[in-house]
């Protein structure tokens, strides 16, 4: 059967997930004097539709019914004989199960089945760019091999943790909710560098290119952009200036991985909801939880990092961003291959870290009601560090990553949040009354209705003249003062909490390192006792008795030495 008719040439078939196959054919554009390629869904293959399509593209269609019959016969023949190329496309990204086996949908398909081919056709920039060697060199120079432990290691682990979260839910029978990690505080602490590193793992880290979004539109449109994502990390910047009600709903929508039901235009039925599984890294100047109702459900879906220093210098930030502007989307496909090929090994390691977190919670007598739920994420992100080390052949400090997340996720939720009690002493306040200024009007500038409050301890001055009476303005002024003082107390509480966290994690200096796992050399070094073993595989599988014995011996020797000095 020939693939040409009088006015057209049959090319093949294209298939997008969730859509009817499309028939591809070529026609001659008579106005621009060139051949162009068109496509029409199989379900819309009707003479009128074909005639309109060709006419809109400056082609000749004298016998649309004959062309339709020709295209239909060519389509059927193609399905039977595969004589022409069938192109496959996908719009979903991340993990999917086909015939009981995992596949990863990025720019292309990653799976054990090499014959499975498909290309991404959505709006995101998922195409890997640059050289993974450039990324690894940057990680080693700017993040891993530094004088102090870099918290950007934790950010990288969280990004890869997004891929593992979805994989675990699909193939390891896990039931992990999506989670928001919110960075907030002043400027110049490296938040934008952290966001760039996080986004670059799977997509183009430039704003609006990949999964870097800003909270400037409606919640529904933002959730829609994240939809059809099964594992790729998402950035949401500039979360501020919204009400409590909006953020409560937003956090729940992210955590549940599904947007709220919405009616179709005209009210005929419900629209299909966007669903997703991911880890979201958000940022803003203010606490996200402080703008929510702070119930358990919200605190189990959002973990905050207040005033952390993510970069140690401007040059470090510049080098990291410069590298990732050209080299991005390279890590996620490598992690996907590692998870597919060694799934059982990593499933066991996740269980190992879950048990470790449970034991740590019991050891520290942490009694918060959501300890089990939040502890899952400590295990997840720590496992991500191990997967990164094996996949990229680097040496993230797994102990530091574990302690960082344990402190900021589990310890931070140890006690229920308490409201700051604002007490204003009369002797700390000076009240001045005066006539209101303005354009005039009934009772506006004819009586002493305006009120000015001066708070001596803080120097805060509040002025209110918008109400009609002095009593109303006074009440409003005191309400504004209490709000200002509450913000000050809240900031003090956050600063104290951040200091406490830093004291538990330590300075990050290399001298404080407990243990190094060097995957390229197969080496484990315990810096406290000077022990080095070249048995990394056995130790990672739980055979740590030799380390325990050495630690006990070192501890006993230290105690004997102390006793001799005391004697």
XYZ file of C-alpha atoms in Angstrom:
567
model
C 0.000 0.000 0.000
C 1.392 3.382 -1.016
C 1.703 6.088 1.646
C 0.761 8.918 -0.768
C -2.583 10.163 -2.019
C -3.403 12.894 -4.493
C -2.844 15.852 -2.134
C -1.168 14.369 0.958
C 1.453 11.964 2.235
C 0.912 9.729 5.291
C 3.808 9.994 7.792
C 2.924 7.915 10.856
C 1.234 7.918 14.252
C 1.956 9.865 17.431
C 0.659 8.782 20.832
C 0.412 10.939 23.978
C -0.505 9.441 27.327
C -4.190 9.906 28.137
C -5.067 11.054 24.583
C -6.306 9.418 21.405
C -3.596 8.539 18.816
C -2.954 11.239 16.220
C -2.500 10.640 12.488
C 0.442 12.554 10.990
C 0.553 13.550 7.334
C 2.224 16.056 5.020
C 0.604 18.610 2.718
C 1.980 21.305 0.453
C 1.650 24.899 1.686
C 0.862 26.671 -1.590
C 1.309 30.208 -0.237
C 4.698 29.679 1.446
C 5.817 27.150 -1.202
C 6.888 24.410 1.204
C 5.784 21.022 2.560
C 4.479 21.011 6.125
C 3.514 18.288 8.587
C 0.064 18.207 10.199
C -1.674 15.867 12.615
C -5.268 15.114 13.525
C -6.589 12.909 16.372
C -7.986 9.599 15.163
C -11.271 10.358 16.920
C -11.646 13.596 14.892
C -10.921 12.093 11.484
C -13.928 13.450 9.577
C -14.040 15.001 6.076
C -15.041 18.451 7.369
C -12.271 18.479 10.009
C -9.633 17.343 7.498
C -10.749 19.965 4.954
C -10.621 22.752 7.562
C -7.197 21.674 8.836
C -5.647 21.595 5.365
C -7.318 24.858 4.305
C -6.048 26.670 7.443
C -2.522 25.647 6.461
C -2.783 26.830 2.838
C -3.158 23.358 1.341
C -5.395 21.923 -1.379
C -8.166 19.542 -0.389
C -10.412 18.828 -3.376
C -11.764 15.483 -2.153
C -11.828 15.464 1.702
C -13.816 12.219 1.939
C -11.291 10.377 -0.221
C -8.417 11.801 1.867
C -10.154 10.648 5.053
C -10.525 7.115 3.705
C -6.868 7.082 2.650
C -5.654 8.267 6.074
C -7.833 5.726 7.880
C -6.540 2.840 5.749
C -2.941 4.002 6.248
C -3.517 4.276 10.011
C -4.927 0.753 10.254
C -2.158 -0.652 8.105
C 0.448 1.072 10.267
C -0.988 -0.487 13.422
C -0.915 -3.947 11.857
C 2.483 -3.885 10.152
C 4.387 -1.122 12.009
C 5.566 -0.110 8.552
C 5.783 3.514 9.650
C 7.283 4.950 12.813
C 4.963 5.308 15.787
C 6.092 8.206 17.982
C 5.148 8.174 21.659
C 4.927 11.218 23.923
C 4.124 11.735 27.597
C 3.005 14.692 29.680
C 3.159 13.016 33.094
C 6.581 13.154 34.739
C 8.174 10.994 37.424
C 7.342 7.432 38.381
C 4.812 5.153 36.724
C 4.107 1.430 36.836
C 3.785 -0.583 33.616
C 3.238 -4.334 33.781
C 4.208 -4.285 37.455
C 7.605 -2.708 36.788
C 8.812 0.838 37.520
C 9.543 3.349 34.788
C 10.748 6.920 35.187
C 9.349 9.584 32.863
C 11.716 12.487 32.386
C 12.663 13.956 29.028
C 12.818 10.301 27.976
C 11.880 6.975 29.568
C 14.182 5.173 31.996
C 13.332 1.516 32.617
C 14.661 -2.041 32.377
C 12.789 -2.374 29.074
C 15.018 -0.788 26.444
C 12.304 -1.052 23.766
C 10.033 1.307 25.705
C 10.469 4.735 24.110
C 8.656 8.027 24.777
C 9.524 11.716 24.804
C 8.205 14.473 27.074
C 5.914 16.921 25.267
C 4.856 19.260 28.100
C 5.867 22.818 28.955
C 8.607 22.079 31.500
C 12.305 22.143 30.607
C 13.306 18.617 31.650
C 16.005 18.046 29.054
C 19.323 17.322 30.819
C 21.851 20.034 30.052
C 25.624 20.143 30.450
C 28.011 17.646 31.996
C 27.483 15.695 35.238
C 31.242 15.910 35.885
C 30.894 19.704 36.165
C 28.124 19.241 38.755
C 30.127 16.721 40.795
C 33.224 18.953 40.759
C 31.085 21.867 41.970
C 29.528 19.746 44.735
C 32.954 18.622 45.931
C 34.573 22.058 45.823
C 31.731 24.294 47.036
C 29.588 22.074 49.277
C 31.254 18.830 50.413
C 34.951 19.626 50.879
C 34.539 22.824 52.890
C 35.918 23.906 56.259
C 32.480 23.740 57.842
C 29.707 21.289 57.050
C 27.406 22.878 54.467
C 23.643 22.725 55.016
C 23.311 22.588 51.236
C 24.072 18.876 51.611
C 20.711 18.611 53.364
C 19.014 20.552 50.535
C 20.433 18.148 47.948
C 19.224 15.185 50.015
C 15.737 16.689 50.250
C 15.575 17.079 46.461
C 16.573 13.460 45.854
C 14.235 12.513 48.716
C 11.369 13.737 46.524
C 12.203 11.078 43.925
C 12.488 8.394 46.610
C 9.214 9.450 48.300
C 7.189 8.773 45.165
C 9.135 5.591 44.368
C 8.565 4.263 47.899
C 4.826 4.950 47.688
C 4.552 3.232 44.306
C 6.817 0.213 44.788
C 7.704 -0.231 48.488
C 4.183 -0.070 49.949
C 4.964 3.172 51.787
C 2.313 5.765 52.570
C 4.202 9.055 52.755
C 2.416 12.384 52.388
C 3.963 15.170 50.382
C 5.838 17.644 52.539
C 6.821 21.327 52.451
C 10.248 22.440 53.664
C 9.989 26.188 54.282
C 13.064 28.417 54.484
C 12.431 31.839 55.959
C 14.300 34.773 57.423
C 16.232 37.778 56.207
C 17.965 38.177 52.891
C 21.616 37.332 52.132
C 21.513 33.942 53.869
C 21.629 31.847 50.695
C 17.955 30.895 50.341
C 17.969 31.498 46.579
C 21.080 29.321 46.193
C 19.355 26.544 48.138
C 16.293 26.816 45.887
C 18.469 26.730 42.760
C 20.300 23.585 43.901
C 17.005 21.923 44.829
C 15.325 22.642 41.478
C 18.371 21.755 39.351
C 18.277 18.078 40.334
C 15.482 17.332 37.843
C 14.678 20.460 35.813
C 15.965 23.804 34.584
C 16.388 25.876 37.791
C 15.498 29.187 36.110
C 12.195 30.664 37.225
C 9.206 29.467 35.182
C 11.403 27.092 33.153
C 11.058 23.969 35.264
C 9.390 23.426 38.630
C 10.335 26.838 40.048
C 7.079 28.653 40.855
C 6.105 31.770 42.772
C 3.034 32.195 44.975
C 1.654 35.132 43.012
C -1.366 33.548 41.357
C -4.310 31.589 42.734
C -3.807 28.429 44.744
C -5.689 26.411 42.130
C -3.488 27.500 39.226
C -0.334 26.814 41.236
C -1.502 23.307 42.206
C -2.431 22.707 38.568
C 1.156 23.482 37.505
C 2.480 20.867 39.943
C -0.027 18.224 38.770
C 0.985 15.067 36.863
C 4.246 15.034 38.817
C 5.219 11.784 40.505
C 8.473 12.567 42.270
C 10.207 15.604 40.797
C 11.186 18.246 43.401
C 9.234 21.528 43.304
C 10.245 25.071 44.341
C 7.679 27.688 45.436
C 9.223 31.098 46.114
C 7.856 34.230 47.790
C 5.108 32.752 49.955
C 3.931 35.896 51.724
C 1.062 38.343 51.873
C -1.677 35.714 52.039
C -4.259 34.998 54.716
C -4.327 32.147 57.203
C -7.261 30.532 55.469
C -5.452 30.542 52.135
C -2.305 28.968 53.572
C -4.161 26.304 55.561
C -5.841 25.169 52.383
C -2.585 25.418 50.413
C -0.558 23.299 52.878
C -3.262 20.629 52.979
C -3.507 20.561 49.167
C 0.261 20.104 48.855
C 0.397 17.481 51.613
C -2.486 15.454 50.198
C -1.158 15.716 46.646
C -4.478 16.656 45.104
C -6.277 19.879 44.333
C -9.786 20.546 45.584
C -12.706 19.452 43.398
C -13.808 22.119 40.946
C -16.842 22.343 38.671
C -16.431 22.292 34.919
C -17.360 25.500 33.066
C -21.129 25.655 33.001
C -21.427 23.539 36.146
C -21.748 20.218 34.325
C -19.793 17.795 36.514
C -16.366 18.041 38.140
C -13.061 18.777 36.453
C -10.300 16.193 36.651
C -8.162 16.991 39.717
C -4.399 17.459 39.483
C -2.589 14.785 41.515
C 1.092 14.639 42.437
C 3.712 13.240 44.827
C 6.631 15.507 45.656
C 8.731 17.389 48.186
C 8.275 21.172 47.978
C 10.989 23.636 48.994
C 9.436 27.038 49.693
C 10.856 30.343 50.870
C 9.725 33.677 52.226
C 10.579 36.350 54.752
C 8.025 35.069 57.285
C 7.107 31.794 58.943
C 4.542 29.809 56.983
C 3.200 27.952 60.025
C 2.695 31.195 61.936
C 0.228 32.174 59.207
C -1.634 28.873 59.609
C -3.791 27.452 62.390
C -0.883 25.203 63.493
C -2.881 22.026 64.052
C -1.174 18.635 63.938
C -2.137 17.973 60.333
C -0.357 21.111 59.177
C 2.727 20.603 61.348
C 3.098 17.061 59.968
C 3.104 18.438 56.408
C 5.331 21.494 56.790
C 8.759 21.786 58.443
C 10.442 25.148 58.859
C 14.063 26.300 58.873
C 14.389 29.768 60.410
C 17.327 32.100 59.686
C 19.675 29.293 58.661
C 22.849 30.307 56.832
C 22.786 28.206 53.656
C 25.902 29.698 52.061
C 29.067 30.964 53.726
C 30.105 33.557 51.129
C 28.907 35.431 48.083
C 31.534 33.782 45.909
C 30.284 30.315 46.910
C 26.739 31.264 45.910
C 27.923 32.726 42.597
C 29.943 29.605 41.708
C 27.065 27.264 42.552
C 24.485 29.233 40.568
C 26.868 29.712 37.636
C 27.481 25.966 37.398
C 23.797 25.033 37.726
C 22.684 27.588 35.117
C 24.430 25.430 32.496
C 24.372 21.968 34.096
C 20.978 20.797 35.313
C 18.483 17.940 35.087
C 21.364 15.431 35.221
C 21.045 13.958 38.713
C 17.422 12.771 38.643
C 17.828 10.296 35.728
C 20.907 8.782 37.414
C 19.048 8.404 40.722
C 16.128 6.804 38.847
C 18.392 4.178 37.279
C 19.952 3.411 40.666
C 16.545 2.940 42.327
C 15.301 0.685 39.513
C 18.410 -1.512 39.455
C 18.920 -1.810 43.237
C 15.400 -1.393 44.566
C 15.523 -4.126 47.241
C 18.820 -2.863 48.687
C 17.494 0.657 49.142
C 14.195 -0.573 50.542
C 16.100 -2.357 53.310
C 18.158 0.758 54.018
C 14.990 2.818 54.403
C 13.726 0.330 56.990
C 17.103 0.563 58.748
C 16.809 4.341 59.064
C 13.200 4.131 60.189
C 14.283 1.893 63.057
C 17.180 4.216 63.852
C 14.830 7.203 64.090
C 12.403 5.277 66.322
C 15.218 4.312 68.684
C 16.523 7.897 68.743
C 13.061 9.258 69.582
C 12.745 6.791 72.450
C 16.268 7.502 73.662
C 15.680 11.269 73.773
C 12.227 10.863 75.396
C 10.514 12.851 72.669
C 6.785 12.722 73.300
C 5.148 14.804 70.561
C 1.980 13.266 69.150
C 3.192 13.307 65.532
C 6.674 11.896 66.200
C 6.126 8.750 64.125
C 4.771 10.658 61.144
C 7.533 13.265 61.050
C 10.274 10.729 61.767
C 9.562 9.082 58.408
C 11.028 12.092 56.616
C 14.267 11.990 58.613
C 14.724 8.396 57.425
C 13.782 9.358 53.852
C 16.204 12.275 53.516
C 19.053 10.384 55.201
C 18.557 7.478 52.801
C 18.675 10.002 49.947
C 22.173 10.997 51.100
C 23.353 7.396 50.802
C 21.822 7.020 47.337
C 23.562 10.230 46.238
C 26.921 9.007 47.528
C 26.651 5.716 45.635
C 25.221 7.207 42.443
C 27.488 10.266 42.094
C 30.549 8.746 43.783
C 30.763 11.571 46.347
C 30.977 11.658 50.159
C 28.122 13.566 51.769
C 28.343 13.491 55.585
C 25.439 11.129 56.338
C 25.650 11.625 60.113
C 25.385 15.411 59.742
C 22.489 15.093 57.313
C 20.686 12.781 59.740
C 21.232 15.043 62.757
C 20.233 18.159 60.830
C 16.885 16.724 59.792
C 16.267 14.998 63.134
C 16.741 18.299 64.955
C 14.709 20.425 62.560
C 11.891 17.939 62.011
C 11.524 15.757 65.108
C 13.031 17.877 67.898
C 11.311 21.008 66.584
C 7.947 19.266 67.047
C 8.740 17.900 70.518
C 6.511 20.372 72.316
C 3.187 21.827 71.301
C 3.446 25.385 70.042
C 2.620 27.854 72.793
C 1.194 31.281 72.212
C 3.279 34.227 73.345
C 1.431 36.019 76.152
C 1.659 39.782 75.565
C 1.397 41.833 78.763
C 1.499 45.657 78.487
C 2.278 47.470 81.724
C 0.570 50.852 82.146
C 3.811 52.494 83.272
C 5.451 51.487 79.951
C 2.879 53.401 77.905
C 2.390 57.097 77.191
C -0.979 58.051 75.685
C -1.378 61.321 73.768
C -4.674 62.519 72.321
C -5.012 65.150 69.600
C -7.206 66.321 66.832
C -7.176 64.154 63.737
C -5.748 65.616 60.565
C -7.404 65.195 57.206
C -9.962 66.665 54.810
C -12.520 67.449 57.510
C -15.976 66.024 58.036
C -18.231 65.342 60.954
C -16.232 64.998 64.225
C -12.928 64.443 62.352
C -10.867 67.531 63.205
C -13.234 69.207 65.678
C -12.533 66.915 68.692
C -9.482 65.201 70.213
C -10.309 61.835 68.608
C -6.818 60.778 67.409
C -4.624 58.682 69.719
C -0.854 58.156 69.786
C 0.745 55.399 71.920
C 4.431 55.347 72.794
C 5.867 52.097 74.191
C 8.971 53.047 76.203
C 10.761 49.646 76.357
C 10.757 49.144 72.571
C 10.362 52.689 71.265
C 7.348 51.634 69.167
C 4.956 54.491 68.342
C 1.392 53.760 67.193
C -0.900 56.465 65.788
C -4.606 55.945 65.037
C -7.096 58.495 63.699
C -9.285 56.466 61.326
C -12.148 55.838 63.793
C -14.787 58.406 64.732
C -14.236 58.434 68.511
C -11.241 58.597 70.808
C -12.272 55.312 72.495
C -12.375 53.474 69.166
C -9.006 54.874 68.082
C -7.499 53.948 71.442
C -8.730 50.358 71.134
C -7.349 50.129 67.605
C -3.995 51.597 68.657
C -3.618 49.061 71.487
C -4.540 46.228 69.114
C -1.848 47.373 66.675
C 0.681 47.670 69.514
C -0.074 44.139 70.728
C 0.402 42.860 67.182
C 3.773 44.620 66.916
C 4.919 43.270 70.278
C 3.691 39.803 69.348
C 5.805 39.913 66.187
C 8.846 40.935 68.246
C 8.302 38.113 70.742
C 7.731 35.636 67.930
C 10.973 36.666 66.261
C 12.800 36.272 69.578
C 11.307 32.800 69.973
C 12.399 31.851 66.440
C 15.905 33.220 67.041
C 16.171 31.253 70.304
C 14.920 28.125 68.543
C 17.457 28.587 65.751
C 20.261 29.046 68.313
C 19.147 25.876 70.108
C 19.148 23.930 66.875
C 22.589 25.220 65.959
C 23.926 24.214 69.359
C 22.586 20.665 68.901
C 23.917 20.322 65.367
C 27.232 21.978 66.195
C 29.309 24.349 64.154
C 29.818 21.838 61.378
C 33.591 22.180 61.630
C 35.475 19.171 60.265
C 37.008 18.687 63.689
C 33.520 17.834 64.952
C 32.967 15.070 62.428
C 31.954 11.779 63.981
C 32.292 9.405 61.070
C 33.190 9.546 57.368
C 31.830 7.083 54.805
C 34.080 7.149 51.725
C 32.284 5.152 49.038
C 34.965 5.425 46.315
C 37.556 3.874 48.701
C 35.159 1.559 50.535
C 36.394 3.181 53.750
C 34.780 4.112 57.068
C 36.658 6.361 59.511
C 35.498 7.085 63.070
C 37.233 10.367 63.891
C 36.498 10.190 67.627
C 38.706 7.145 68.163
C 40.922 7.251 65.058
C 39.562 3.967 63.673
C 39.674 3.273 59.916
C 38.104 0.174 58.326
C 37.941 -0.792 54.664
C 34.702 -2.745 55.095
C 32.101 -0.222 53.937
C 29.792 -2.800 52.292
C 29.548 -4.911 55.458
C 29.050 -1.870 57.675
C 26.306 -0.457 55.435
C 24.532 -3.796 55.745
C 24.510 -3.541 59.548
C 27.724 -5.381 60.516
C 29.036 -2.699 62.904
C 30.160 -4.833 65.843
C 33.832 -4.041 65.220
C 33.098 -0.315 65.456
C 31.034 -0.814 68.623
C 33.810 -2.841 70.273
C 36.408 -0.213 69.349
C 34.208 2.587 70.733
C 33.682 0.682 73.997
C 37.417 0.059 74.317
C 38.212 3.713 73.648
C 35.589 4.841 76.162
C 36.980 2.498 78.834
C 40.516 3.700 78.170
C 39.393 7.305 78.504
C 37.657 6.557 81.824
C 40.743 4.753 83.187
C 42.897 7.672 82.171
C 40.572 10.064 83.959
C 40.584 7.899 87.107
C 44.387 7.824 87.151
C 44.508 11.624 86.894
C 41.982 12.007 89.721
C 44.010 9.622 91.878
